Short mmCIF file of C-alpha atoms and ligand atoms in Angstrom, two decimals:
data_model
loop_
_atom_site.label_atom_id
_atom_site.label_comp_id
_atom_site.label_asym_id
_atom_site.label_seq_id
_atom_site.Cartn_x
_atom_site.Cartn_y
_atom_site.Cartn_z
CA UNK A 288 15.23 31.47 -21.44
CA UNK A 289 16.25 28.89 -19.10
CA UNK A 290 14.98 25.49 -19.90
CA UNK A 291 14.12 21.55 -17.72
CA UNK A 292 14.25 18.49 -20.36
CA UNK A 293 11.20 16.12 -19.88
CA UNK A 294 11.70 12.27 -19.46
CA UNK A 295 11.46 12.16 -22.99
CA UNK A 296 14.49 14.60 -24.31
CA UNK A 297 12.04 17.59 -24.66
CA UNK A 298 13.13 20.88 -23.79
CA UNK A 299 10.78 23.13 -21.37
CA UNK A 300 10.73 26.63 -20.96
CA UNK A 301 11.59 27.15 -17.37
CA UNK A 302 9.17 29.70 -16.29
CA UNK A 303 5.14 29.32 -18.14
CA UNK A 304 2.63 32.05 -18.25
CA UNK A 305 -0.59 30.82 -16.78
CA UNK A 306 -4.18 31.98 -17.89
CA UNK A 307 -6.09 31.03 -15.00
CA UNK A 308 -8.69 32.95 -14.44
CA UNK A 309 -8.24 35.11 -17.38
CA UNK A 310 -11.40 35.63 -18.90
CA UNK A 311 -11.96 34.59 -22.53
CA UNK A 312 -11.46 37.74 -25.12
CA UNK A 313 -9.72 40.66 -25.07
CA UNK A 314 -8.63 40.39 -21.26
CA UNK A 315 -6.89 36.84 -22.41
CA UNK A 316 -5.52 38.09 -25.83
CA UNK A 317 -3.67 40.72 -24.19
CA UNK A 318 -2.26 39.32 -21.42
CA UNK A 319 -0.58 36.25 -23.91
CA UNK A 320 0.22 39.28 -26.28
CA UNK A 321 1.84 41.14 -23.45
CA UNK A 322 3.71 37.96 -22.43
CA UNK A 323 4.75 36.89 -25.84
CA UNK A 324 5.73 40.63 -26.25
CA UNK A 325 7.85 40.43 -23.10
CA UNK A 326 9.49 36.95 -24.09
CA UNK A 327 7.74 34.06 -22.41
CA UNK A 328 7.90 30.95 -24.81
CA UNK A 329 5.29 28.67 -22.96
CA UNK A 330 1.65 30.05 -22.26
CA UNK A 331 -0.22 27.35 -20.33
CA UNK A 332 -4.04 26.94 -20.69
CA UNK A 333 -6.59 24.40 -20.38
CA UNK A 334 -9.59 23.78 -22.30
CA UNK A 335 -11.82 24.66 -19.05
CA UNK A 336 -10.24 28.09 -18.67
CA UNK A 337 -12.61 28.57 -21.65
CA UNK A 338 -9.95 31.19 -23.48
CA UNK A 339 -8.62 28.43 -25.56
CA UNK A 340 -9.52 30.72 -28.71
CA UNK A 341 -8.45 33.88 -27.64
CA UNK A 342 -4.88 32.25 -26.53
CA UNK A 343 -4.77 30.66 -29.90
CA UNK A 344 -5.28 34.19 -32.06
CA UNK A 345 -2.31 35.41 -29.39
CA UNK A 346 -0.57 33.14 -30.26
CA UNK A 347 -0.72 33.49 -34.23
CA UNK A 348 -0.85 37.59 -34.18
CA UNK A 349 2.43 37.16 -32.55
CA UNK A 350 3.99 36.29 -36.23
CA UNK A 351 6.13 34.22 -33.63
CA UNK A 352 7.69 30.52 -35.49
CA UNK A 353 5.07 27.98 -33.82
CA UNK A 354 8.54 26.03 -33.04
CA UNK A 355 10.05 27.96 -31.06
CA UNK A 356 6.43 28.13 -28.78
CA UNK A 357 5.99 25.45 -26.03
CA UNK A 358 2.18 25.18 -25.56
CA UNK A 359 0.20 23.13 -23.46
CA UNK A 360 -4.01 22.45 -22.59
CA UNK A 361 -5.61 19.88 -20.94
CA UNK A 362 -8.36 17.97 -20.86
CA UNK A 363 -11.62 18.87 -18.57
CA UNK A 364 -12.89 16.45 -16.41
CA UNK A 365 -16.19 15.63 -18.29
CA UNK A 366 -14.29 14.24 -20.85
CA UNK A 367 -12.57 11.51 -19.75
CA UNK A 368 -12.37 8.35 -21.06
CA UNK A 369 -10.53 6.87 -24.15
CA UNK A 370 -12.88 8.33 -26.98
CA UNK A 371 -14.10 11.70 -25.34
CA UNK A 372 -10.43 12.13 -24.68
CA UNK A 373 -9.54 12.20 -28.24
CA UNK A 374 -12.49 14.23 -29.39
CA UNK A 375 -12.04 16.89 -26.61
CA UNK A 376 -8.18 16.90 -27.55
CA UNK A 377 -9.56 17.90 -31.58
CA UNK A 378 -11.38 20.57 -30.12
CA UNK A 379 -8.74 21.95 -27.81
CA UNK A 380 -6.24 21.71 -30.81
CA UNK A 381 -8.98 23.47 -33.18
CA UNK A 382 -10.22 26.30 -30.61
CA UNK A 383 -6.08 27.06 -30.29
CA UNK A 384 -5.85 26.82 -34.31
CA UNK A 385 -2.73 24.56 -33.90
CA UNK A 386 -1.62 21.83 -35.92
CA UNK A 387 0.53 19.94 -32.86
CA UNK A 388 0.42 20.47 -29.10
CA UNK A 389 3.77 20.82 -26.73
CA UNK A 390 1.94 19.46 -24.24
CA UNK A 391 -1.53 17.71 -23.14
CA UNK A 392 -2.60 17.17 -19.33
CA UNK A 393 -5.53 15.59 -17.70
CA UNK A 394 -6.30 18.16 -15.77
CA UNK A 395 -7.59 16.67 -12.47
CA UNK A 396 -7.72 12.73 -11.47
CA UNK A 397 -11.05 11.06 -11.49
CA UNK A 398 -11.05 10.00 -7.78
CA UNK A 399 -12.73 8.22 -4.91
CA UNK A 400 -15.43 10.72 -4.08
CA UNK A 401 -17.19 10.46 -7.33
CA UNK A 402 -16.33 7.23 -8.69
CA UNK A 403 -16.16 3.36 -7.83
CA UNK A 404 -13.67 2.50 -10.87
CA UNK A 405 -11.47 6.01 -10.56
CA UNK A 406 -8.54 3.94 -11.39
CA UNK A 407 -10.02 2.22 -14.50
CA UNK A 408 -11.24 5.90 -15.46
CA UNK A 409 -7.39 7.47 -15.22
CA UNK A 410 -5.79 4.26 -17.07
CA UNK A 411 -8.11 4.35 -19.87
CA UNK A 412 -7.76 8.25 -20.07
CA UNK A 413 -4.38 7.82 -20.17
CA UNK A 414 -4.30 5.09 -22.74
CA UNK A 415 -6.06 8.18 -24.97
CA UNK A 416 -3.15 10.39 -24.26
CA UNK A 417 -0.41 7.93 -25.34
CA UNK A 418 -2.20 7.19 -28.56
CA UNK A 419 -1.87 10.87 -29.18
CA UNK A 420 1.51 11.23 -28.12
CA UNK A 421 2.11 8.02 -30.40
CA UNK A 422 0.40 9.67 -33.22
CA UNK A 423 2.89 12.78 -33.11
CA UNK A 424 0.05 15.27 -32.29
CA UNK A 425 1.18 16.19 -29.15
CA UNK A 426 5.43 16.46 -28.43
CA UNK A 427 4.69 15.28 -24.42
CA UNK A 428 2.21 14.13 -22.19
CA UNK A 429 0.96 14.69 -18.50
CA UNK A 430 -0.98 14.55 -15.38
CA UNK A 431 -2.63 17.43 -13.21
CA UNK A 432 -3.32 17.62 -9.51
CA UNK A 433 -2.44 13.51 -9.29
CA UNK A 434 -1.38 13.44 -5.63
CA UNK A 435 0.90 10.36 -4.36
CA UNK A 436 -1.41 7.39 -4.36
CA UNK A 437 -3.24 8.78 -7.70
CA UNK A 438 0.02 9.26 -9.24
CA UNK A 439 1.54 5.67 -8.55
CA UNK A 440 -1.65 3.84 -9.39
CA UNK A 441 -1.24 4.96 -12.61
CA UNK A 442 2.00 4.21 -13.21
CA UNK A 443 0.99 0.51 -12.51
CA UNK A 444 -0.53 0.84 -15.82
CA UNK A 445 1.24 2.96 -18.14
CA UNK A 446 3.03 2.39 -21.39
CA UNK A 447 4.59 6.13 -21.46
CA UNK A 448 5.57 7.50 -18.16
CA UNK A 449 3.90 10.79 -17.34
CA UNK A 450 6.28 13.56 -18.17
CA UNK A 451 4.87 16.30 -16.11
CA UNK A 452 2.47 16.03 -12.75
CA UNK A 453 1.02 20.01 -12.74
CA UNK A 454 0.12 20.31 -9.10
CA UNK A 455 -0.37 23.65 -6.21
CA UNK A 456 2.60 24.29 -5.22
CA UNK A 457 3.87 27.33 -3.23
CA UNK A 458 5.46 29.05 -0.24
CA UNK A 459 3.12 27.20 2.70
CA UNK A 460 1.91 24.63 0.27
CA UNK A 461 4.96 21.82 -1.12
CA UNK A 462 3.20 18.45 -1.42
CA UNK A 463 6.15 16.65 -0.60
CA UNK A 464 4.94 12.96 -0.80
CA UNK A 465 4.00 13.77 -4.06
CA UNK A 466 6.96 15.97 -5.33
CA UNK A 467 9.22 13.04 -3.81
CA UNK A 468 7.42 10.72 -6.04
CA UNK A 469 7.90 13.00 -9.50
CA UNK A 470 11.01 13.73 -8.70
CA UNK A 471 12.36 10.03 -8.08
CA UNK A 472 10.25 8.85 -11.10
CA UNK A 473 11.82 11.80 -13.48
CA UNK A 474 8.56 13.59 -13.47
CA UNK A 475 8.66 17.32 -14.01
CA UNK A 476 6.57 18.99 -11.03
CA UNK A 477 4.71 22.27 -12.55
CA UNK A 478 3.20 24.81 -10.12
CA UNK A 479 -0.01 25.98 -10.79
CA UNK A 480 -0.65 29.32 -8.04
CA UNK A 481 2.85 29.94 -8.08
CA UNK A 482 2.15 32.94 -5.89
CA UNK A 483 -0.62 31.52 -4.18
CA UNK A 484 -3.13 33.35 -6.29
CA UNK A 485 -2.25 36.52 -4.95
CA UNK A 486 -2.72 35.10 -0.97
CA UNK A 487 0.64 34.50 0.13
CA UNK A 488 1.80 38.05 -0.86
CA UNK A 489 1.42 39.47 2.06
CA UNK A 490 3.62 37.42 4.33
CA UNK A 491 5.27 39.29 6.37
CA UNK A 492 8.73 36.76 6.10
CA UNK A 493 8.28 37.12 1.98
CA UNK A 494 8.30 40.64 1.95
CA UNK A 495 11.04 40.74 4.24
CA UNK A 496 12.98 38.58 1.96
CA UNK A 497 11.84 40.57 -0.92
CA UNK A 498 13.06 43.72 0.44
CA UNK A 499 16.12 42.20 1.54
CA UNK A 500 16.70 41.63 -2.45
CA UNK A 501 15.44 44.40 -3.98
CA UNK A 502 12.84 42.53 -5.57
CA UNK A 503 9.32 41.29 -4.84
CA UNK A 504 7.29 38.76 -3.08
CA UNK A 505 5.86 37.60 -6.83
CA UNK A 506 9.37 36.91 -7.70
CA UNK A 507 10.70 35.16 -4.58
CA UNK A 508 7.72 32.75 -4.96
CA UNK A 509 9.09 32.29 -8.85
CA UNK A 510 12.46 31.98 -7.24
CA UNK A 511 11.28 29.27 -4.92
CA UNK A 512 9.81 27.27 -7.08
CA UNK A 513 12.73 27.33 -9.44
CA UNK A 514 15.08 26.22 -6.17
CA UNK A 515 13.33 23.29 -5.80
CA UNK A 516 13.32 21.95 -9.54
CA UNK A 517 10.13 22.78 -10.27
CA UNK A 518 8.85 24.88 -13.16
CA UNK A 519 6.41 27.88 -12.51
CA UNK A 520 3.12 28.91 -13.92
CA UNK A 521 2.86 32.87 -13.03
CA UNK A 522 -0.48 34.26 -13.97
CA UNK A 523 -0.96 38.26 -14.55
CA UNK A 524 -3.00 40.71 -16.25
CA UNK A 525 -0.32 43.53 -15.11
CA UNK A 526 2.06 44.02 -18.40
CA UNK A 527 4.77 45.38 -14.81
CA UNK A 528 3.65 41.89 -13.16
CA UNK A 529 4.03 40.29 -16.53
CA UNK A 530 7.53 41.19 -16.78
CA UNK A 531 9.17 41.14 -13.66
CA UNK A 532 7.91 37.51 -13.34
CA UNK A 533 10.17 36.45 -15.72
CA UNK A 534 13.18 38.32 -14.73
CA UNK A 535 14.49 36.37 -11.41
CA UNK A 536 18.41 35.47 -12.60
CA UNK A 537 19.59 39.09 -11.18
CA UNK A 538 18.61 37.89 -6.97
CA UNK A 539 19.60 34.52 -5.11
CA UNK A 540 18.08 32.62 -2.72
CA UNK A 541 20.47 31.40 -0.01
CA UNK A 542 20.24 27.84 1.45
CA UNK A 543 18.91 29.66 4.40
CA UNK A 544 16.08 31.55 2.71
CA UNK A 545 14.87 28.40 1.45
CA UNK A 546 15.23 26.12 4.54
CA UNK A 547 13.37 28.95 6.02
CA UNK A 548 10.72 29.06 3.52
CA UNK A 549 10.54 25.27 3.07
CA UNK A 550 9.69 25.51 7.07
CA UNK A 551 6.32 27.59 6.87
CA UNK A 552 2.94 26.39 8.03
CA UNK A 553 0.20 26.03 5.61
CA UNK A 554 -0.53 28.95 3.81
CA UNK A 555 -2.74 30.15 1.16
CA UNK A 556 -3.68 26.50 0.21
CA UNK A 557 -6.82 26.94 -2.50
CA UNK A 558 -8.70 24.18 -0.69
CA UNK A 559 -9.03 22.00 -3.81
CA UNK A 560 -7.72 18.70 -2.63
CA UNK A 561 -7.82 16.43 -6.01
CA UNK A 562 -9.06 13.16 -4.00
CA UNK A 563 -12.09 15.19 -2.53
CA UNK A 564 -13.15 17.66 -5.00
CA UNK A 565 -17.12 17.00 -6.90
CA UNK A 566 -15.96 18.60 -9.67
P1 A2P B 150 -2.15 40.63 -11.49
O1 A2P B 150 -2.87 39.90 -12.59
O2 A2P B 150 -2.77 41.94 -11.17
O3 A2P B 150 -0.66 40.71 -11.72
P2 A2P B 150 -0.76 32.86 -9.26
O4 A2P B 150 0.15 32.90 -10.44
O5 A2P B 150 -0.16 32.19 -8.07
O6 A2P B 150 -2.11 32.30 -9.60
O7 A2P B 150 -0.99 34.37 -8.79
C1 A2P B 150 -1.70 35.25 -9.59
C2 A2P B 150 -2.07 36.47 -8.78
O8 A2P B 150 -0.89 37.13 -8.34
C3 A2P B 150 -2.85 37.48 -9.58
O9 A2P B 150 -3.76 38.08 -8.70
C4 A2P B 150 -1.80 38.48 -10.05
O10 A2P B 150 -2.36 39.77 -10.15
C5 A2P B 150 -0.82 38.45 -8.91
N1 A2P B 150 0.55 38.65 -9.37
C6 A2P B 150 1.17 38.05 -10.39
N2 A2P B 150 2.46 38.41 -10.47
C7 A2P B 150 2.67 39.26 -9.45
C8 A2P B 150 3.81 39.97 -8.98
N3 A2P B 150 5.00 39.87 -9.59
N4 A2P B 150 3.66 40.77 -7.89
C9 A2P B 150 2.46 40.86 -7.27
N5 A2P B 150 1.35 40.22 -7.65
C10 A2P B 150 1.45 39.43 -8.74
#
């Protein structure tokens, strides 16, 4: 497996399995069994996702070595702050049964909309994540959905620079201001809907593309992301799905497919727009 090395020397997996929307139990056990089965390293989850647990027993049933694992949570939005942060990190590092975390997020920005002293609230959520990246409990530490002017208010205040910014990002959705800023600051972008959630599949350009490969649309978006430095998230309950997502090295994209994919309108955007959402 191909691997990016974070601002801090850390070696990535290059391609994550995400559990988005993978319901807690047997649905999420098997999926991260089937992925750890079919050689994905780095399973991404987040404490909201509420399948924290069932990851975690994945995770140990594999008999795989915990070190050679790259795992990664985040924190929920209720629990922000510098003392909630630490508790709700416990639990997330409890409900996984680890003893260390690859990597912890916040998973969205407090913003405008719903508070006065956002800023403050990011800074001193932040300050939570450093201690615990200071303490050795956690091997690197991140931001989620931070767009531009999120992203560099923070690092006004910061004593570790973010490592990763986990944002949307696919075919008809790039975020450039904010993948400009990452990228200059040696911030690893993540893409969370890789694929759009399923919507983007049935572009008619992708599947061209696709069948111009022999491949599929899944794996062009993978492809895609991986073109422009940024590390994908797929998320599947298929075990087929499952697999192929992880198997791009046998296609290329041209400079042409990806000028002409860079080019597309806006497309199967979620609507979540971090400095809007009440959530
Ligand atoms: P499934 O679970 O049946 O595979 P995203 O990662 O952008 O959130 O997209 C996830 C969605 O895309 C899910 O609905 C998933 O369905 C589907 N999906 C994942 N991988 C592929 C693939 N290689 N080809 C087609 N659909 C896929």
């Amino acid at each position: 497996m191909k691997s990016f090395k974070l601002n801090n020397g850390i070696e990535i997996p290059a391609i994550g399995f995400g559990t988005w929307q993978i319901p807690d139990g047997q649905e999420a056990y098997q999926a991260v069994k089937e992925a750890l089965d079919a050689g994905y390293t780095h399973i991404d989850t987040a404490a909201i996702y509420g399948n924290e647990k069932s990851v975690g027993k994945a995770i140990k049933d594999s008999g795989l070595d915990r070190n050679s694992l790259f795992i990664t949570t985040k924190l929920w939005n209720t629990e922000r702050g510098y003392e909630k942060t630490i508790v709700a990190f416990e639990k997330s590092l409890a409900d996984l049964q680890l003893d260390y975390l690859d990597l912890y997020l916040i998973h969205w920005p407090a913003n405008e909309t719903q508070f006065e002293n956002w800023d403050q609230i990011n800074a001193d959520t932040w300050k939570a994540l450093e201690y615990l990246y200071q303490q050795g409990k956690v091997r690197a530490i991140g931001v989620s959905n931070f767009p531009k002017a999120y992203l560099s208010k923070l690092l006004e205040t910061v004593s570790v620079v973010p490592a990763i910014n986990q944002i949307e990002f696919h075919p008809g959705y790039l975020q450039e201001d904010t993948v400009n800023l990452c990228q200059s600051n040696h911030i690893l972008v993540q893409a969370w809907s890789p694929l759009g959630s399923g919507r983007i599949l049935q572009n008619e350009t992708l599947i061209a593309l696709a069948k111009e490969k022999n491949t599929s649309v899944g794996q062009i978006c993978i492809k895609f992301a991986l073109s422009q430095g940024i590390l994908p998230l797929p998320k599947s309950t298929n075990p087929d799905n499952i697999k192929k997502n992880l198997d791009v090295d046998y296609f290329d994209l041209t400079a042409d497919d990806i000028k002409t994919i860079r080019e597309f309108p806006e497309l199967g955007f979620s609507g979540s727009d971090p400095k809007k959402v009440t959530f």
